[in-house]
Short mmCIF file of C-alpha atoms in Angstrom, two decimals:
data_model
loop_
_atom_site.label_atom_id
_atom_site.label_comp_id
_atom_site.label_asym_id
_atom_site.label_seq_id
_atom_site.Cartn_x
_atom_site.Cartn_y
_atom_site.Cartn_z
CA MET A 47 -22.37 -16.56 12.62
CA ILE A 48 -20.12 -12.80 12.76
CA THR A 49 -19.84 -10.59 15.53
CA ILE A 50 -19.96 -6.89 15.71
CA ALA A 51 -18.76 -4.63 18.37
CA THR A 52 -20.18 -1.14 18.27
CA ILE A 53 -18.93 1.42 20.02
CA ILE A 54 -20.73 4.46 20.34
CA GLY A 55 -20.82 7.83 23.36
CA ALA A 56 -22.61 10.82 22.06
CA ARG A 57 -26.16 11.63 21.80
CA PRO A 58 -25.52 11.51 17.45
CA GLN A 59 -24.31 8.37 17.65
CA PHE A 60 -27.68 7.16 19.76
CA ILE A 61 -29.72 7.96 16.88
CA LYS A 62 -27.15 6.90 14.86
CA ALA A 63 -26.95 3.25 16.01
CA ALA A 64 -30.32 3.35 16.71
CA VAL A 65 -31.50 1.99 13.34
CA VAL A 66 -28.41 -0.12 11.88
CA SER A 67 -28.70 -2.06 15.14
CA ARG A 68 -32.68 -2.86 14.59
CA ALA A 69 -31.39 -3.88 10.64
CA LEU A 70 -28.46 -5.82 12.64
CA ARG A 71 -30.10 -7.94 14.89
CA ALA A 72 -33.25 -8.14 12.46
CA GLN A 73 -30.16 -10.62 10.91
CA SER A 74 -30.28 -12.35 14.36
CA GLN A 75 -29.17 -15.99 12.87
CA ASP A 76 -26.16 -13.95 11.17
CA VAL A 77 -24.84 -11.27 13.43
CA ARG A 78 -24.04 -10.91 17.10
CA GLU A 79 -23.85 -7.38 18.13
CA VAL A 80 -21.93 -6.16 21.23
CA LEU A 81 -22.65 -2.55 22.05
CA ILE A 82 -19.85 -1.01 24.04
CA HIS A 83 -20.90 2.60 25.28
CA THR A 84 -17.83 4.90 26.38
CA GLY A 85 -19.73 7.06 28.40
CA GLN A 86 -18.57 10.25 26.43
CA HIS A 87 -22.15 11.48 26.87
CA TYR A 88 -22.64 11.16 30.61
CA ASP A 89 -25.33 13.67 32.00
CA VAL A 90 -28.93 11.11 32.30
CA ASN A 91 -30.24 13.97 29.46
CA MET A 92 -27.75 13.66 26.99
CA SER A 93 -27.48 9.57 27.25
CA ASP A 94 -30.15 7.42 29.14
CA VAL A 95 -32.78 8.78 27.70
CA PHE A 96 -32.45 8.12 24.39
CA PHE A 97 -31.91 4.69 24.86
CA ASP A 98 -35.44 4.04 26.50
CA GLU A 99 -36.71 6.73 23.05
CA LEU A 100 -34.85 4.75 20.11
CA ALA A 101 -35.69 0.43 21.98
CA ILE A 102 -31.56 0.75 21.55
CA PRO A 103 -30.89 -2.17 23.66
CA ARG A 104 -28.82 -1.72 26.60
CA PRO A 105 -24.98 -1.53 25.98
CA ASP A 106 -23.39 -4.57 26.86
CA TYR A 107 -20.40 -2.79 28.36
CA HIS A 108 -20.80 0.77 29.43
CA LEU A 109 -17.37 2.39 30.59
CA GLY A 110 -18.12 5.34 32.25
CA ILE A 111 -15.62 7.97 30.66
CA GLY A 112 -17.00 11.24 30.36
CA GLY A 113 -15.78 14.83 31.32
CA GLY A 114 -12.24 15.01 30.86
CA THR A 115 -10.43 16.64 28.32
CA HIS A 116 -10.03 14.77 24.20
CA GLY A 117 -6.79 13.52 25.37
CA GLN A 118 -7.22 12.47 28.88
CA ASN A 119 -10.51 10.74 27.51
CA THR A 120 -9.17 9.25 23.96
CA GLY A 121 -5.93 7.46 25.42
CA ARG A 122 -8.91 5.70 28.64
CA MET A 123 -11.50 5.17 26.26
CA ILE A 124 -8.57 3.32 24.63
CA GLU A 125 -7.41 1.48 27.05
CA HIS A 126 -10.78 0.38 28.57
CA ILE A 127 -12.19 -0.12 24.23
CA GLU A 128 -9.45 -2.95 23.98
CA ALA A 129 -10.24 -5.14 27.28
CA VAL A 130 -13.30 -5.29 26.50
CA LEU A 131 -12.14 -6.78 22.11
CA VAL A 132 -9.47 -9.13 23.65
CA LYS A 133 -12.54 -10.44 25.71
CA GLU A 134 -15.36 -10.22 23.03
CA HIS A 135 -12.80 -11.61 19.81
CA PRO A 136 -14.75 -9.15 17.50
CA ASP A 137 -14.91 -9.71 13.49
CA TRP A 138 -15.73 -6.63 13.10
CA VAL A 139 -15.80 -2.84 15.28
CA LEU A 140 -18.20 -0.27 14.26
CA VAL A 141 -17.66 3.57 15.02
CA TYR A 142 -19.62 5.98 14.00
CA GLY A 143 -19.19 9.61 12.95
CA ASP A 144 -16.13 11.56 14.58
CA THR A 145 -15.89 11.84 17.98
CA ASP A 146 -13.54 10.89 20.84
CA SER A 147 -14.82 7.68 20.82
CA THR A 148 -15.12 6.82 17.46
CA LEU A 149 -11.17 7.98 16.95
CA ALA A 150 -10.59 5.23 20.71
CA GLY A 151 -12.50 2.53 18.90
CA THR A 152 -10.74 3.23 16.09
CA LEU A 153 -7.20 3.32 17.54
CA ALA A 154 -7.89 0.16 19.58
CA ALA A 155 -9.31 -2.23 17.46
CA VAL A 156 -6.27 -1.69 14.71
CA LYS A 157 -3.87 -1.51 17.08
CA LEU A 158 -5.66 -5.58 17.80
CA HIS A 159 -5.62 -6.62 14.26
CA ILE A 160 -9.72 -5.85 13.91
CA PRO A 161 -10.69 -4.72 11.04
CA VAL A 162 -13.19 -0.92 11.79
CA ALA A 163 -16.23 -0.09 9.34
CA HIS A 164 -16.66 3.94 9.92
CA VAL A 165 -19.91 4.80 9.27
CA GLU A 166 -20.47 9.30 7.91
CA ALA A 167 -16.94 8.63 6.22
CA GLY A 168 -16.20 11.52 4.22
CA LEU A 169 -17.02 13.84 6.14
CA ARG A 170 -14.82 17.03 5.87
CA SER A 171 -14.92 20.59 6.81
CA PHE A 172 -10.83 21.71 6.22
CA ASN A 173 -11.03 23.02 9.33
CA ARG A 174 -7.87 21.43 11.67
CA ARG A 175 -8.93 23.24 14.49
CA MET A 176 -12.20 21.18 15.13
CA PRO A 177 -11.03 18.33 16.59
CA GLU A 178 -14.13 16.35 14.83
CA GLU A 179 -12.14 17.34 11.67
CA ILE A 180 -8.42 15.66 13.36
CA ASN A 181 -11.37 12.43 14.43
CA ARG A 182 -12.61 11.92 11.21
CA VAL A 183 -9.25 11.97 8.86
CA LEU A 184 -7.57 9.65 11.13
CA THR A 185 -10.45 7.05 11.33
CA ASP A 186 -11.00 7.37 7.71
CA HIS A 187 -7.43 6.76 7.19
CA ALA A 188 -7.15 3.54 9.41
CA ALA A 189 -10.76 1.89 8.64
CA ASP A 190 -11.58 -1.34 6.74
CA LEU A 191 -15.05 -0.54 4.96
CA LEU A 192 -15.64 3.13 4.44
CA PHE A 193 -19.54 4.38 4.33
CA THR A 194 -20.38 7.57 3.13
CA PRO A 195 -23.40 9.40 3.05
CA THR A 196 -23.20 11.42 0.44
CA ASP A 197 -21.76 12.55 -3.66
CA THR A 198 -19.62 14.55 -1.64
CA ALA A 199 -18.32 12.45 1.02
CA THR A 200 -17.10 9.77 -1.72
CA ARG A 201 -15.36 12.50 -3.67
CA ASN A 202 -13.67 14.06 -0.46
CA LEU A 203 -12.02 10.46 -0.17
CA ALA A 204 -11.38 10.21 -3.38
CA ARG A 205 -9.29 13.11 -3.02
CA GLY A 206 -7.42 12.10 -0.57
CA GLY A 207 -6.88 9.15 -1.76
CA LEU A 208 -9.27 6.80 -0.41
CA SER A 209 -11.42 5.32 -3.58
CA GLY A 210 -12.18 1.24 -4.50
CA ALA A 211 -14.42 -1.45 -2.68
CA GLN A 212 -13.49 -0.43 0.90
CA VAL A 213 -15.93 3.10 0.19
CA GLN A 214 -19.60 2.24 0.10
CA GLN A 215 -22.03 5.18 -0.71
CA VAL A 216 -24.83 3.95 1.05
CA GLY A 217 -26.86 6.92 2.24
CA ASP A 218 -27.70 8.65 5.63
CA VAL A 219 -28.21 6.12 8.22
CA MET A 220 -30.06 9.76 9.99
CA TYR A 221 -32.16 10.46 7.04
CA ASP A 222 -33.07 6.20 8.17
CA ALA A 223 -33.55 7.86 11.71
CA ALA A 224 -35.97 11.59 11.06
CA LEU A 225 -38.31 8.38 8.53
CA PHE A 226 -38.89 5.88 11.20
CA TYR A 227 -39.01 8.24 14.63
CA GLY A 228 -40.58 11.40 13.17
CA ALA A 229 -43.84 9.46 13.34
CA TRP A 230 -43.07 8.82 16.82
CA ALA A 231 -42.38 12.35 18.13
CA ASP A 232 -46.08 12.67 16.60
CA ARG A 233 -47.68 10.41 18.52
CA HIS A 234 -45.53 10.46 21.58
CA SER A 235 -43.66 14.05 22.28
CA ARG A 236 -46.32 16.51 24.33
CA ILE A 237 -42.91 18.66 24.58
CA LEU A 238 -45.27 21.63 22.87
CA ALA A 239 -47.74 21.54 25.47
CA GLN A 240 -45.12 21.14 28.15
CA LEU A 241 -43.98 24.46 27.48
CA ALA A 242 -46.50 26.35 25.99
CA LEU A 243 -45.29 26.73 22.71
CA SER A 244 -47.08 27.54 19.65
CA SER A 245 -45.88 26.20 15.71
CA ARG A 246 -43.28 28.48 14.49
CA GLY A 247 -43.98 30.53 17.40
CA TYR A 248 -40.26 30.59 18.29
CA ILE A 249 -36.34 29.54 17.11
CA LEU A 250 -34.57 27.08 17.94
CA ALA A 251 -30.26 27.37 19.29
CA THR A 252 -28.55 24.54 19.47
CA LEU A 253 -24.29 25.14 20.82
CA HIS A 254 -22.12 22.82 21.81
CA ARG A 255 -19.02 23.06 19.66
CA ALA A 256 -15.99 23.65 20.53
CA GLU A 257 -14.36 26.75 18.66
CA ASN A 258 -17.78 28.51 19.35
CA THR A 259 -18.01 27.62 23.54
CA ASP A 260 -14.33 27.52 24.16
CA ASP A 261 -13.96 31.34 22.74
CA PRO A 262 -15.67 33.79 24.91
CA GLY A 263 -15.19 36.24 21.81
CA ARG A 264 -17.95 33.71 19.77
CA MET A 265 -19.76 33.71 22.87
CA ARG A 266 -20.22 36.83 23.56
CA GLY A 267 -21.00 37.31 19.44
CA ILE A 268 -23.85 35.10 18.82
CA LEU A 269 -25.28 36.16 22.78
CA ALA A 270 -25.55 39.65 21.73
CA GLY A 271 -26.89 38.26 18.30
CA PHE A 272 -29.75 36.38 19.90
CA ALA A 273 -30.36 39.57 22.08
CA ALA A 274 -31.99 41.12 18.40
CA SER A 275 -33.64 38.24 17.58
CA PRO A 276 -37.87 39.13 16.78
CA LYS A 277 -38.60 35.64 17.89
CA PRO A 278 -38.35 33.95 21.38
CA ILE A 279 -35.06 31.74 21.31
CA LEU A 280 -35.93 27.88 22.89
CA TRP A 281 -32.43 27.12 23.86
CA PRO A 282 -32.00 23.71 25.21
CA LEU A 283 -28.11 24.01 27.49
CA HIS A 284 -25.70 21.88 26.47
CA PRO A 285 -23.36 20.98 29.68
CA ARG A 286 -20.76 22.01 28.56
CA THR A 287 -22.01 24.99 27.30
CA ARG A 288 -23.40 25.81 30.69
CA LYS A 289 -20.29 25.74 32.00
CA ARG A 290 -18.61 28.50 29.71
CA LEU A 291 -21.06 30.84 30.25
CA GLN A 292 -20.69 30.06 33.55
CA GLU A 293 -16.76 30.46 33.89
CA PHE A 294 -16.67 33.47 31.22
CA GLY A 295 -19.12 35.40 32.85
CA LEU A 296 -21.97 35.42 30.46
CA SER A 297 -25.92 36.01 30.72
CA LEU A 298 -28.22 34.98 28.27
CA PRO A 299 -30.01 37.97 26.42
CA ALA A 300 -34.20 38.36 27.38
CA THR A 301 -35.10 36.76 23.95
CA VAL A 302 -33.38 33.35 25.40
CA ARG A 303 -35.26 30.65 26.90
CA PRO A 304 -33.46 28.40 28.04
CA ILE A 305 -33.88 24.18 28.87
CA ASP A 306 -32.12 21.50 29.80
CA PRO A 307 -31.38 18.47 28.00
CA VAL A 308 -34.41 17.02 25.77
CA GLY A 309 -34.70 13.68 24.55
CA TYR A 310 -34.63 12.59 20.75
CA LEU A 311 -37.93 12.81 20.49
CA ASP A 312 -39.05 16.26 22.00
CA MET A 313 -35.90 17.71 20.26
CA VAL A 314 -37.70 16.27 16.76
CA MET A 315 -41.00 17.75 17.68
CA LEU A 316 -38.88 21.35 18.78
CA GLU A 317 -37.45 20.99 15.47
CA GLN A 318 -40.60 19.82 13.28
CA HIS A 319 -42.55 23.09 14.47
CA ALA A 320 -39.32 25.58 15.21
CA ALA A 321 -40.07 29.10 12.62
CA LEU A 322 -36.34 28.86 12.70
CA ILE A 323 -32.61 26.34 13.53
CA ALA A 324 -30.09 28.53 14.83
CA THR A 325 -27.08 25.72 15.50
CA ASP A 326 -23.24 24.52 14.75
CA SER A 327 -24.44 21.14 15.14
CA GLY A 328 -23.86 19.07 12.05
CA GLY A 329 -26.84 16.53 12.75
CA VAL A 330 -29.24 19.80 13.46
CA GLN A 331 -27.84 21.11 10.26
CA LYS A 332 -29.14 17.95 8.40
CA GLU A 333 -32.16 16.87 10.91
CA ALA A 334 -33.64 20.20 9.89
CA TYR A 335 -32.94 19.82 6.11
CA PHE A 336 -35.20 16.60 6.80
CA HIS A 337 -38.00 17.78 8.34
CA GLN A 338 -38.17 21.39 6.42
CA VAL A 339 -37.05 24.11 8.68
CA PRO A 340 -34.34 26.69 7.03
CA CYS A 341 -31.57 26.79 9.37
CA LEU A 342 -28.61 29.31 10.14
CA THR A 343 -24.96 28.01 11.00
CA LEU A 344 -22.88 29.40 14.24
CA ARG A 345 -20.02 28.43 12.35
CA GLU A 346 -17.64 29.39 9.38
CA GLU A 347 -17.74 25.95 7.22
CA THR A 348 -19.95 22.92 7.49
CA GLU A 349 -19.22 19.26 6.78
CA TRP A 350 -23.12 19.52 4.67
CA VAL A 351 -22.37 21.61 1.99
CA GLU A 352 -25.78 19.86 0.30
CA THR A 353 -28.10 21.80 3.04
CA LEU A 354 -25.79 25.49 1.46
CA ASP A 355 -26.24 24.31 -1.96
CA SER A 356 -29.88 23.55 -1.61
CA GLY A 357 -30.72 26.91 0.21
CA TRP A 358 -31.81 25.33 3.52
CA ASN A 359 -28.90 26.46 5.68
CA ARG A 360 -27.02 29.55 5.67
CA LEU A 361 -23.39 30.17 7.42
CA VAL A 362 -23.76 32.61 9.80
CA GLY A 363 -20.42 32.46 12.08
CA ALA A 364 -20.28 33.94 15.75
CA ASP A 365 -20.32 37.64 14.44
CA THR A 366 -23.25 39.43 15.49
CA ALA A 367 -24.54 41.37 12.81
CA PRO A 368 -25.41 38.75 10.43
CA LEU A 369 -26.32 36.50 13.42
CA ALA A 370 -29.04 39.81 13.95
CA THR A 371 -30.04 40.01 10.64
CA ALA A 372 -30.52 36.26 9.58
CA LEU A 373 -32.79 36.51 12.51
CA HIS A 374 -34.88 38.75 11.21
CA GLN A 375 -34.93 37.68 7.87
CA THR A 376 -38.15 35.57 6.73
CA TRP A 377 -37.30 33.27 3.86
CA GLN A 378 -38.59 30.34 3.06
CA PRO A 379 -36.22 28.32 -0.07
CA GLY A 380 -38.58 27.83 -2.92
CA ALA A 381 -37.30 25.14 -4.56
CA PRO A 382 -37.92 21.41 -4.01
CA GLN A 383 -35.18 20.16 -1.65
CA PRO A 384 -33.29 17.02 -3.25
CA GLN A 385 -33.35 13.88 -2.62
CA VAL A 386 -29.30 13.78 -1.31
CA TYR A 387 -29.17 12.08 1.44
CA GLY A 388 -30.27 8.35 0.00
CA ASP A 389 -33.58 6.46 0.03
CA GLY A 390 -34.11 5.62 3.83
CA HIS A 391 -32.28 2.21 3.51
CA ALA A 392 -28.35 3.19 4.89
CA ALA A 393 -28.57 1.04 7.26
CA GLU A 394 -29.71 -2.23 5.72
CA ARG A 395 -27.48 -1.03 3.17
CA ILE A 396 -24.37 -0.94 6.01
CA ARG A 397 -26.07 -3.88 7.53
CA ASP A 398 -25.57 -6.28 4.22
CA ALA A 399 -22.07 -5.03 3.71
CA LEU A 400 -20.68 -6.19 6.81
CA LEU A 401 -22.31 -9.58 6.44
CA ALA A 402 -20.51 -10.38 3.10
CA ALA A 403 -17.56 -8.98 3.96
CA GLY A 404 -17.99 -11.96 6.89
CA GLY A 405 -15.69 -12.61 9.56
CA GLN A 406 -12.25 -10.49 9.51
CA ALA A 407 -10.88 -10.62 13.42
CA SER A 408 -8.20 -13.48 13.04
CA CYS A 409 -6.65 -11.85 9.90
CA SER A 410 -3.32 -10.65 10.46
CA PRO A 411 -1.36 -8.45 8.94
CA ARG A 412 -4.86 -6.11 9.04
CA PRO A 413 -5.87 -6.27 5.05
CA VAL A 414 -7.87 -4.17 3.75
CA VAL A 415 -11.17 -5.27 3.29
CA GLY A 416 -13.44 -5.85 0.28
CA THR A 417 -17.08 -6.22 0.14
CA GLY A 418 -17.84 -8.17 -2.87
CA GLN A 419 -18.10 -4.53 -4.60
CA PRO A 420 -17.32 -3.21 -7.35
CA PRO A 421 -14.23 -0.71 -7.28
CA GLY A 422 -15.79 2.69 -6.14
CA ALA A 423 -19.56 0.69 -6.49
CA ILE A 424 -22.62 3.65 -5.28
CA LEU A 425 -24.95 1.76 -3.50
CA GLY A 426 -27.38 4.38 -2.81
CA ALA A 427 -30.01 4.00 -5.37
CA GLY A 428 -30.75 7.11 -7.14
CA GLN A 429 -27.07 8.41 -6.91
CA ALA A 430 -25.56 10.64 -9.30
CA ALA A 431 -23.42 8.07 -11.73
CA GLY A 432 -19.95 10.73 -11.58
CA ALA A 433 -20.10 9.88 -8.04
CA VAL A 434 -18.77 6.73 -8.45
CA VAL A 435 -14.52 7.41 -7.47
CA ASP A 436 -11.84 6.49 -9.95
CA ALA A 437 -10.39 3.36 -8.52
CA ASP A 438 -7.28 4.20 -9.73
CA GLN A 439 -6.45 6.85 -7.90
CA ALA A 440 -5.48 4.22 -4.72
CA PRO A 441 -5.21 0.75 -4.29
CA THR A 442 -8.15 -1.19 -4.16
CA ALA A 443 -9.27 -4.12 -1.74
CA SER A 444 -6.45 -6.64 -3.62
CA SER A 445 -4.20 -4.87 -3.58
CA SER A 446 -1.16 -3.60 -2.10
CA PRO A 447 -1.61 -1.84 1.56
CA ARG A 448 -3.20 1.95 1.36
CA PRO A 449 -0.48 4.75 0.93
CA ARG A 450 0.11 7.62 3.54
CA ILE A 451 -1.30 11.04 2.64
CA SER A 452 -0.36 14.04 3.65
CA ALA A 453 -1.74 16.71 5.76
CA SER A 454 -1.66 18.83 2.20
CA GLN A 455 -3.14 15.95 0.40
CA GLU A 456 -5.81 15.64 2.51
CA ARG A 457 -6.94 19.34 2.53
CA VAL A 458 -7.45 19.24 -1.26
#
């Protein structure tokens, strides 16, 4: 029996943890999961409803930390997560994505010599002004098991000096979630009727990244672009975004219909039936891809380059003219979508890798942990063989500790 401490705090992490937790608890005779919710998303509509809809077990610990600056949140989270880890003595700490909760859980664990597994490892925007980019880079270099979703993510790690048995390409857990919960949304969501929406009769927008919401110039450009939309824009307003609009004295154009944040099943339904999605969210970009809805990304770069390569996503940034033009264009990618995000069984591969690695929490000093797979093994079915990383680029699990990586190397 091994104990896994799962750290979550934000909406995308609830979704990812839902499918992995279900896989872990299917092996309850072999694994015990301790669920730690930092409280990073503290609005009821951004947090509690997800546990209900996704059938996630209630957290064993709710730390109630949210609403502060990045530094305040991260520091308080480290302190409180550390106390839980000392009490629970987990064999592994499992973190997701790139939030403050991700980094805090990682730092608390490594300083206690507890191995860390990172789901969605290897993502890079190569934009160091994004807090998420700093979080994901630091987490990757501190973690012992790196679960990558795509060929691109695996190659990014290799360029940063991370390869070998600690890198496991498993596929994307968000694709697992899209397959599992898509049918639930069809059966249970009534959001279209409640809002009197017709399928393909609206554009769905989301906006929450600090690079946009904290910059009044970018916000003005996006709002002016939205004002030119030929279709009504439905915008579930993130609490952070609503606060910034008020602070900047910005009003929404007549084309925009704001609503409160919605639950996951309602969001899936809104995504599935939108004519177009405009977002700065990495998760929503992928969900648009999974549901075969064209997407405009309100940024200058994206971690999910596969959606661009396939023609289902376009980068428009925050300038008014490109956004307004793109909103007026009718476009539908002609080529079939390539299956770049795995086969819908990423959660099971993550569970199996953790079980194969076994209990490691008592090891000191903290090792770089292997999983019994050959160096650079690719676990995702149907993935290109060329994506296997070169184990000679970095030490494997049985060799010396990983080297320090400079910022210039990481940017390659």
